[in-house]
Coordinates of C-alpha atoms (C1' of nucleotides) in Angstrom, one line a residue:
Chain J
M1 CA 154.3 65.2 -5.9
N2 CA 153.3 68.8 -6.1
T3 CA 154.4 71.2 -8.8
H4 CA 154.2 74.5 -6.9
K5 CA 157.3 76.5 -6.2
C6 CA 157.4 77.5 -2.5
K7 CA 159.8 80.2 -3.4
D8 CA 157.3 81.8 -5.7
C9 CA 154.4 81.7 -3.3
L10 CA 152.9 85.1 -2.7
L11 CA 151.5 84.1 0.6
K12 CA 154.6 83.3 2.5
S13 CA 154.8 83.6 6.3
A14 CA 157.0 86.3 7.9
A15 CA 159.3 83.4 8.9
A16 CA 159.5 81.9 5.4
L17 CA 160.7 85.2 4.0
N18 CA 163.9 84.4 5.8
L19 CA 164.5 81.2 3.8
N20 CA 167.2 81.1 1.1
D21 CA 166.9 79.4 -2.3
S22 CA 168.3 76.1 -1.2
E23 CA 166.1 76.0 1.8
F24 CA 163.1 76.7 -0.5
E25 CA 164.1 73.8 -2.7
I26 CA 164.3 71.5 0.3
L27 CA 161.0 72.8 1.5
E28 CA 159.4 72.0 -1.9
G29 CA 160.5 68.4 -1.6
N30 CA 159.1 68.0 1.9
S31 CA 155.8 69.7 1.8
V32 CA 152.4 69.2 0.1
Q33 CA 149.6 71.6 -0.6
V34 CA 146.0 70.3 0.0
N35 CA 142.6 71.9 -0.7
F36 CA 139.9 71.5 1.9
K37 CA 136.2 72.2 1.6
K38 CA 134.1 73.8 4.3
G39 CA 133.6 71.5 7.2
E40 CA 136.6 69.2 6.4
I41 CA 139.1 68.4 9.1
I42 CA 142.6 69.6 8.5
I43 CA 144.2 68.5 11.8
K44 CA 142.6 65.9 13.9
Q45 CA 142.8 65.9 17.7
N46 CA 144.5 62.9 19.2
A47 CA 146.2 61.9 15.9
M48 CA 150.0 62.0 15.8
S49 CA 151.5 65.3 14.8
L50 CA 154.1 64.8 12.2
N51 CA 154.0 68.0 10.2
V52 CA 153.4 71.7 10.5
A53 CA 150.3 73.1 8.7
Y54 CA 150.4 76.5 7.0
L55 CA 147.1 78.0 6.0
R56 CA 147.7 79.7 2.6
T57 CA 144.1 80.7 2.0
G58 CA 140.7 80.5 3.8
I59 CA 139.5 80.6 7.4
V60 CA 139.6 77.8 9.9
K61 CA 138.6 77.1 13.5
L62 CA 140.9 75.6 16.1
H63 CA 138.9 73.5 18.5
L64 CA 139.0 70.7 21.0
Q65 CA 136.8 68.4 23.0
G66 CA 136.2 70.2 26.3
P67 CA 134.9 68.7 29.6
S68 CA 131.3 68.7 28.4
R69 CA 131.3 69.7 24.7
E70 CA 133.3 71.2 21.9
K71 CA 135.4 74.3 22.6
I72 CA 136.4 76.5 19.8
L73 CA 139.8 78.0 20.7
R74 CA 140.2 80.6 18.0
I75 CA 139.3 81.5 14.4
V76 CA 142.3 81.9 12.1
K77 CA 142.4 83.5 8.8
A78 CA 145.1 82.9 6.2
P79 CA 148.0 83.3 5.8
A80 CA 149.1 81.8 9.1
Y81 CA 150.6 78.7 10.7
I82 CA 147.9 76.7 12.4
G83 CA 149.4 73.8 14.2
I84 CA 152.8 74.8 15.6
P85 CA 151.8 74.4 19.2
T86 CA 150.4 71.0 18.8
T87 CA 153.3 69.8 16.6
F88 CA 156.1 71.0 18.9
G89 CA 154.3 71.1 22.2
D90 CA 153.3 67.4 22.4
K91 CA 153.5 64.2 20.4
I92 CA 149.9 64.0 19.5
N93 CA 147.5 66.7 18.4
R94 CA 145.9 68.5 21.3
F95 CA 143.4 70.2 19.2
S96 CA 141.6 69.9 15.8
V97 CA 141.5 72.3 12.9
T98 CA 138.5 72.5 10.6
A99 CA 137.9 74.6 7.5
L100 CA 135.1 77.2 7.9
E101 CA 135.2 77.9 4.1
E102 CA 137.3 76.6 1.2
A103 CA 140.9 76.5 2.3
T104 CA 144.4 75.6 1.0
V105 CA 146.9 74.3 3.4
C106 CA 150.6 73.4 3.0
F107 CA 151.8 70.5 5.2
I108 CA 155.4 70.8 6.0
D109 CA 157.5 67.9 7.3
S110 CA 158.1 68.7 11.0
T111 CA 161.7 67.4 11.0
L112 CA 162.5 69.8 8.2
F113 CA 160.8 72.6 10.0
R114 CA 162.8 71.9 13.1
N115 CA 166.0 71.9 11.0
F116 CA 165.0 75.4 9.7
I117 CA 164.7 76.5 13.3
Y118 CA 168.1 75.0 14.1
T119 CA 169.9 76.5 11.2
N120 CA 168.1 79.7 10.3
G121 CA 168.0 82.1 13.3
K122 CA 165.8 84.7 11.6
F123 CA 163.3 82.1 10.6
A124 CA 163.2 80.8 14.2
Y125 CA 162.8 84.3 15.6
E126 CA 159.8 85.1 13.4
I127 CA 158.1 81.8 14.5
L128 CA 158.8 82.7 18.1
V129 CA 157.4 86.2 17.7
E130 CA 154.2 84.8 16.2
L131 CA 153.8 82.3 19.1
C132 CA 154.3 85.2 21.5
R133 CA 151.7 87.3 19.9
N134 CA 149.2 84.5 19.9
E135 CA 149.9 83.9 23.6
L136 CA 149.2 87.6 24.4
I137 CA 145.9 87.4 22.4
D138 CA 145.0 84.3 24.4
Y139 CA 145.6 86.1 27.7
Q140 CA 143.4 89.0 26.6
R141 CA 140.7 86.7 25.6
S142 CA 141.0 84.7 28.8
A143 CA 140.3 87.9 30.8
S144 CA 137.3 88.7 28.6
Q145 CA 136.0 85.2 28.9
A146 CA 136.2 85.3 32.7
Q147 CA 134.8 88.7 33.3
K148 CA 132.4 89.7 30.5
Q149 CA 128.8 88.6 30.3
I150 CA 127.4 87.0 27.2
T151 CA 126.2 90.3 25.6
G152 CA 129.7 91.7 25.9
L153 CA 131.3 88.5 24.5
V154 CA 129.0 88.4 21.5
A155 CA 129.7 92.1 20.8
E156 CA 133.5 91.4 21.1
T157 CA 133.3 88.5 18.7
L158 CA 131.4 90.4 16.1
L159 CA 133.9 93.2 16.3
C160 CA 136.8 90.8 16.1
M161 CA 135.4 89.1 13.0
S162 CA 134.8 92.5 11.4
D163 CA 138.2 94.0 12.2
N164 CA 140.6 91.1 12.2
I165 CA 139.1 88.4 10.0
Y166 CA 137.0 90.1 7.3
E167 CA 138.3 93.7 7.6
S168 CA 134.8 94.9 6.7
D169 CA 131.5 95.9 8.4
N170 CA 129.6 93.5 6.2
F171 CA 130.7 89.9 6.2
N172 CA 129.6 86.3 5.8
F173 CA 129.3 84.7 9.2
P174 CA 130.8 81.3 9.0
L175 CA 129.7 80.0 12.4
T176 CA 126.4 78.6 13.4
R177 CA 124.8 79.9 16.6
S178 CA 125.9 76.7 18.3
E179 CA 129.5 77.2 17.1
M180 CA 129.5 80.8 18.3
G181 CA 128.4 79.4 21.7
D182 CA 131.3 77.0 21.6
L183 CA 133.6 79.9 20.9
I184 CA 132.4 82.2 23.7
G185 CA 131.3 79.6 26.2
A186 CA 127.5 80.0 26.1
S187 CA 124.5 78.0 25.0
R188 CA 123.2 78.4 21.4
E189 CA 119.9 79.8 22.8
S190 CA 121.7 82.6 24.7
V191 CA 123.7 83.5 21.6
S192 CA 120.5 83.6 19.6
R193 CA 118.8 85.8 22.1
V194 CA 121.6 88.4 22.0
L195 CA 121.9 88.4 18.3
T196 CA 118.2 88.9 18.0
D197 CA 118.2 91.7 20.5
F198 CA 121.1 93.4 18.6
S199 CA 119.1 93.0 15.4
N200 CA 115.9 94.3 16.9
E201 CA 117.8 97.3 18.2
K202 CA 119.3 97.9 14.8
I203 CA 122.8 97.5 16.1
I204 CA 123.4 94.8 13.5
E205 CA 121.6 93.5 10.5
I206 CA 121.3 89.8 9.9
H207 CA 120.7 88.7 6.3
S208 CA 121.2 85.5 4.3
N209 CA 124.6 86.6 3.2
G210 CA 125.8 87.2 6.7
I211 CA 126.0 90.1 9.1
S212 CA 126.4 93.9 8.8
L213 CA 127.5 96.0 11.8
L214 CA 125.4 99.1 11.8
K215 CA 126.6 100.7 15.1
K216 CA 130.2 99.7 15.7
D217 CA 130.7 102.4 18.3
L218 CA 127.8 101.0 20.3
L219 CA 129.1 97.5 19.9
K220 CA 132.5 98.6 21.2
Q221 CA 130.8 100.2 24.2
I222 CA 128.9 97.0 24.9
S223 CA 132.0 94.9 24.5
D224 CA 134.2 97.1 26.7
K225 CA 131.5 97.2 29.4
G226 CA 131.2 93.5 29.4
Chain O
M1 CA 177.6 94.2 38.5
N2 CA 176.7 90.8 39.7
T3 CA 179.2 88.1 40.7
H4 CA 177.2 85.1 39.9
K5 CA 178.4 82.7 37.2
C6 CA 175.5 81.8 34.9
K7 CA 177.5 78.9 33.6
D8 CA 177.5 77.4 37.2
C9 CA 173.8 78.0 37.8
L10 CA 172.2 74.7 38.8
L11 CA 168.8 76.1 37.8
K12 CA 169.3 76.6 34.1
S13 CA 166.5 76.5 31.6
A14 CA 166.3 73.7 29.0
A15 CA 167.2 76.4 26.5
A16 CA 170.2 77.7 28.4
L17 CA 171.7 74.2 28.6
N18 CA 172.5 74.8 24.9
L19 CA 174.7 77.8 25.5
N20 CA 178.5 77.5 25.2
D21 CA 181.1 79.0 27.4
S22 CA 181.5 82.2 25.5
E23 CA 177.7 82.6 25.3
F24 CA 177.6 82.2 29.1
E25 CA 180.3 84.9 29.5
I26 CA 178.3 87.3 27.4
L27 CA 175.2 86.4 29.3
E28 CA 176.8 87.2 32.7
G29 CA 177.7 90.6 31.4
N30 CA 174.1 91.3 30.2
S31 CA 172.0 90.0 33.0
V32 CA 171.3 90.8 36.7
Q33 CA 169.8 88.7 39.4
V34 CA 167.3 90.3 41.7
N35 CA 165.5 89.1 44.9
F36 CA 161.9 89.8 45.4
K37 CA 159.7 89.6 48.5
K38 CA 156.2 88.2 48.5
G39 CA 153.9 90.8 46.9
E40 CA 156.6 92.7 45.0
I41 CA 156.1 93.4 41.3
I42 CA 158.6 91.8 39.0
I43 CA 157.2 92.8 35.7
K44 CA 154.8 95.7 35.4
Q45 CA 151.9 95.9 32.9
N46 CA 152.1 98.8 30.5
A47 CA 155.8 99.4 31.2
M48 CA 158.3 98.9 28.3
S49 CA 159.6 95.4 28.0
L50 CA 163.4 95.5 27.5
N51 CA 164.5 92.3 29.0
V52 CA 163.5 88.7 29.5
A53 CA 162.9 87.5 33.1
Y54 CA 163.9 84.1 34.2
L55 CA 162.5 82.9 37.5
R56 CA 165.3 80.9 39.3
T57 CA 163.5 80.2 42.5
G58 CA 160.0 80.9 44.0
I59 CA 156.5 81.1 42.7
V60 CA 154.8 84.0 40.9
K61 CA 151.5 85.0 39.4
L62 CA 151.0 86.4 35.9
H63 CA 148.1 88.8 35.9
L64 CA 146.6 91.7 34.0
Q65 CA 143.9 94.2 34.4
G66 CA 140.8 92.7 32.8
P67 CA 137.5 94.5 31.8
S68 CA 136.2 94.7 35.3
R69 CA 139.0 93.6 37.6
E70 CA 142.3 91.8 37.9
K71 CA 142.7 88.5 36.0
I72 CA 145.3 86.0 37.1
L73 CA 146.5 84.3 34.0
R74 CA 148.6 81.5 35.5
I75 CA 150.7 80.5 38.5
V76 CA 154.4 79.8 37.6
K77 CA 156.9 78.0 39.7
A78 CA 160.6 78.2 39.2
P79 CA 162.6 77.5 37.2
A80 CA 160.9 79.0 34.2
Y81 CA 160.9 82.0 31.9
I82 CA 158.1 84.4 32.9
G83 CA 158.0 87.2 30.3
I84 CA 159.0 85.9 26.9
P85 CA 155.5 86.5 25.3
T86 CA 155.3 90.1 26.6
T87 CA 158.9 90.8 25.6
F88 CA 158.8 89.5 22.0
G89 CA 155.1 89.8 21.4
D90 CA 154.7 93.5 21.9
K91 CA 156.7 96.6 22.8
I92 CA 155.1 97.1 26.2
N93 CA 154.2 94.6 28.9
R94 CA 150.8 93.2 28.4
F95 CA 150.7 91.6 31.8
S96 CA 152.3 91.9 35.2
V97 CA 154.2 89.4 37.2
T98 CA 154.1 89.4 41.0
A99 CA 155.9 87.3 43.6
L100 CA 153.7 85.0 45.6
E101 CA 156.6 84.1 47.9
E102 CA 160.3 85.0 48.0
A103 CA 161.7 84.8 44.5
T104 CA 164.9 85.3 42.7
V105 CA 164.8 86.5 39.1
C106 CA 167.4 86.9 36.4
F107 CA 166.8 89.7 34.0
I108 CA 168.4 89.2 30.7
D109 CA 168.9 91.9 28.1
S110 CA 166.4 91.2 25.3
T111 CA 168.8 92.1 22.5
L112 CA 171.2 89.5 23.8
F113 CA 168.4 87.0 24.1
R114 CA 167.4 87.7 20.5
N115 CA 171.0 87.2 19.4
F116 CA 171.0 83.8 21.1
I117 CA 167.9 82.9 19.2
Y118 CA 169.5 84.1 15.9
T119 CA 172.8 82.2 16.5
N120 CA 172.0 79.2 18.6
G121 CA 169.4 77.1 16.9
K122 CA 169.1 74.6 19.8
F123 CA 168.5 77.4 22.2
A124 CA 165.8 78.8 20.0
Y125 CA 164.2 75.5 19.6
E126 CA 163.9 74.9 23.3
I127 CA 162.4 78.3 23.8
L128 CA 159.9 77.6 21.1
V129 CA 159.0 74.2 22.6
E130 CA 158.3 75.9 25.9
L131 CA 156.1 78.5 24.3
C132 CA 154.2 75.7 22.5
R133 CA 153.6 73.7 25.7
N134 CA 152.3 76.9 27.4
E135 CA 149.9 77.5 24.6
L136 CA 148.5 74.0 24.9
I137 CA 148.0 74.4 28.6
D138 CA 146.3 77.7 27.9
Y139 CA 144.0 76.0 25.4
Q140 CA 143.1 73.3 27.9
R141 CA 142.4 75.8 30.6
S142 CA 140.3 77.9 28.2
A143 CA 138.0 74.9 27.7
S144 CA 137.8 74.3 31.5
Q145 CA 137.1 77.9 32.2
A146 CA 134.3 78.0 29.7
Q147 CA 132.6 74.7 30.5
K148 CA 133.1 73.9 34.2
Q149 CA 131.1 75.3 37.1
I150 CA 132.9 76.9 40.0
T151 CA 133.1 73.7 42.0
G152 CA 134.9 71.9 39.3
L153 CA 137.3 74.9 38.7
V154 CA 138.2 75.0 42.4
A155 CA 138.8 71.3 42.4
E156 CA 141.0 71.6 39.3
T157 CA 143.0 74.4 40.8
L158 CA 143.7 72.5 44.0
L159 CA 144.8 69.5 42.0
C160 CA 147.0 71.7 39.8
M161 CA 148.7 73.4 42.8
S162 CA 149.2 70.0 44.4
D163 CA 150.5 68.1 41.3
N164 CA 152.3 70.8 39.3
I165 CA 153.4 73.5 41.7
Y166 CA 154.1 72.0 45.1
E167 CA 154.2 68.3 44.2
S168 CA 152.6 67.4 47.5
D169 CA 149.2 66.8 49.0
N170 CA 150.0 69.2 51.8
F171 CA 151.0 72.7 50.8
N172 CA 151.0 76.4 51.6
F173 CA 148.3 78.1 49.7
P174 CA 149.7 81.4 48.4
L175 CA 146.5 82.9 47.1
T176 CA 143.8 84.7 49.0
R177 CA 140.2 83.7 48.3
S178 CA 139.9 86.9 46.2
E179 CA 143.0 86.0 44.2
M180 CA 141.7 82.5 43.7
G181 CA 138.6 84.1 42.4
D182 CA 140.7 86.2 40.0
L183 CA 142.3 83.0 38.7
I184 CA 139.2 81.0 38.0
G185 CA 136.8 83.9 37.2
A186 CA 134.5 83.7 40.3
S187 CA 133.7 86.0 43.2
R188 CA 135.6 85.6 46.5
E189 CA 132.3 84.6 48.2
S190 CA 131.7 81.7 45.7
V191 CA 135.3 80.5 46.2
S192 CA 134.9 80.6 50.0
R193 CA 131.6 78.7 49.9
V194 CA 133.2 75.9 47.8
L195 CA 136.3 75.6 49.9
T196 CA 134.2 75.5 53.0
D197 CA 132.0 72.8 51.5
F198 CA 135.0 70.7 50.6
S199 CA 136.3 71.2 54.2
N200 CA 133.0 70.3 55.8
E201 CA 132.9 67.1 53.6
K202 CA 136.5 66.2 54.6
I203 CA 137.6 66.3 51.0
I204 CA 140.3 68.8 52.0
E205 CA 141.6 70.2 55.3
I206 CA 142.3 73.9 55.7
H207 CA 144.8 74.9 58.3
S208 CA 147.0 77.9 59.1
N209 CA 149.9 76.4 57.2
G210 CA 147.9 75.9 54.1
I211 CA 145.8 73.1 52.6
S212 CA 145.8 69.3 52.6
L213 CA 144.1 67.3 50.0
L214 CA 142.4 64.4 51.8
K215 CA 140.5 62.8 48.9
K216 CA 142.3 63.5 45.7
D217 CA 140.4 60.9 43.7
L218 CA 137.1 62.6 44.6
L219 CA 138.6 66.0 43.7
K220 CA 139.6 64.5 40.4
Q221 CA 136.0 63.3 39.8
I222 CA 134.6 66.7 40.8
S223 CA 137.1 68.4 38.5
D224 CA 136.5 66.1 35.5
K225 CA 132.7 66.4 35.8
G226 CA 133.0 70.2 36.0
Chain E
dT1 C1' 110.2 67.9 -5.9
dT2 C1' 109.9 65.7 -1.6
dA3 C1' 111.7 64.0 2.6
dA4 C1' 115.0 64.1 6.1
dT5 C1' 118.1 66.5 8.8
dA6 C1' 120.1 70.5 10.9
dG7 C1' 119.8 75.0 12.6
dT8 C1' 117.2 78.7 14.9
dG9 C1' 114.0 81.4 17.9
dT10 C1' 111.1 81.8 21.8
dG11 C1' 108.8 81.0 26.2
dA12 C1' 108.9 79.0 30.7
dT13 C1' 111.4 77.3 34.4
dA14 C1' 115.6 75.8 37.0
dA15 C1' 120.2 76.4 38.3
dA16 C1' 124.3 78.8 39.1
dT17 C1' 126.5 82.7 40.5
dA18 C1' 127.0 87.6 41.8
dT19 C1' 126.0 91.1 44.8
dC20 C1' 125.2 93.2 49.1
dA21 C1' 125.6 93.7 53.9
dC22 C1' 127.7 92.6 58.0
dA23 C1' 130.1 90.3 61.6
dA24 C1' 134.0 87.6 62.9
dA25 C1' 138.7 86.1 62.3
dT26 C1' 143.3 86.9 60.9
dA27 C1' 147.2 89.6 59.7
dT28 C1' 149.8 93.7 59.8
dT29 C1' 151.4 97.9 61.7
dT30 C1' 152.3 100.9 65.3
Chain N
dA1 C1' 149.9 94.8 73.5
dA2 C1' 146.8 97.5 71.0
dA3 C1' 145.0 99.5 67.0
dT4 C1' 144.2 99.2 62.2
dA5 C1' 143.6 96.9 58.0
dT6 C1' 142.6 93.0 55.4
dT7 C1' 140.5 88.7 54.7
dT8 C1' 136.9 85.5 55.3
dG9 C1' 132.4 83.3 56.0
dT10 C1' 127.6 83.5 55.8
dG11 C1' 122.7 84.8 54.8
dA12 C1' 119.5 86.9 51.9
dT13 C1' 118.4 88.5 47.5
dA14 C1' 119.1 89.7 42.6
dT15 C1' 120.9 88.7 38.2
dT16 C1' 122.5 85.9 34.6
dT17 C1' 122.5 82.0 32.1
dA18 C1' 121.3 77.1 31.2
dT19 C1' 118.0 73.8 30.2
dC20 C1' 113.9 72.0 28.3
dA21 C1' 110.4 71.8 25.0
dC22 C1' 108.6 72.8 20.8
dA23 C1' 107.5 74.9 16.5
dC24 C1' 109.4 77.0 12.6
dT25 C1' 113.0 77.8 9.0
dA26 C1' 116.8 76.5 6.2
dT27 C1' 119.7 73.2 4.1
dT28 C1' 120.9 68.8 2.4
dA29 C1' 120.0 64.3 0.5
dA30 C1' 117.3 61.2 -2.1

DNA sequence: TTAATAGTGTGATAAATATCACAAATATTT
DNA sequence: AAATATTTGTGATATTTATCACACTATTAA
């Protein structure tokens, strides 16, 4: 099996920080680290969910098949758990997870994970807090989705990628126009039009390496107004 | 304080079923049951969140102020926890909860609740499972919201109220047209037009006591097609 | 290097929905 | 019972976005 020492991992989750030495040893015997290339599927919708996936490095998209096409639920950057809801919320995976760039993922046996929850209250608490935070983010995005027009949603997405994923005003943009449409609920043509308008108005700059945000304050205004 | 015995409550959550006698005694000393009338606010957005609310009876709406107007996040029927994400996900309430009909709510001290999570693994696990299930429901609704047209969303909402909230094809409808618009992200006029069309086509019947679903199969088709 | 495939941008048109205005109906308050 | 407030339904018009078609660009595979 693997030779990594979970205890020595520098990318532990807030929950894992609460594990003791013996728990780490058990973890090592019941988990496996896998590397994924861009575009590879990490978790597959409709497959059975028998383990918990922890994204150590990289960026992924959570997505599912909607009524008429793919729906991207959220973009997640490491380090973070990426499948807890679908592992403990149902018996089969209700969504897929796909790598947007090279990623490393630790798969943890779900029975072991459940035992950590049963026996390590602080571990359980940190997992619960993360689930709660995610739910609040979902609620906020649900309101945006319902009430903003496409221009506001594109602006919000660019700001989110800049502030929360890349933490930079210049970044690679891992999504195609079609995928961005899947994320915000618009057609790829509408997304393209807005990005081109932003580029023509020098609000952003689109280059082969990605995107630069030139007028973040204006983007914020556009996002807030919807 | 109150005289109710939490241990004897017939409307316990799946999590609370894992509490022992002494935990129940502590719970009784750190919680209070309150009655609410239709329209009264149970949890207020932007207030500090110091306790966990458990809805014993009644139906409520979770809502928040969106970019341009109110957004109803979900309709919750008792018995269920109604504020865990906003209690443990942040220091202030990120959403409000309002009674849609008479409701009884138990407010539980959040420090005590956290202690139950720390010390009672099965309790923690059941809470976590409920959070996971809610997240999966949110994901499904997010896809619907983004990809269905208003007719499909109205149909889906009627089916959801019938199957999950009232468990009947004839039910009171606790939302105004405007509120239904806040739930699905449409204007009250659009909602009114769709409901009137459904009524004219004898798919549903609208009367002073509420709504009857006459052709559920057709509603299901309309919902699935979006 | 070339061919095939995927992604993108744009124009034109269709469809869906919002907005506005207003009257009628219903519910609530006095 | 009457007055007031709120909700609802409808028509007309405006706005937003999707769809379709097509050409161009970029990427991938052979």
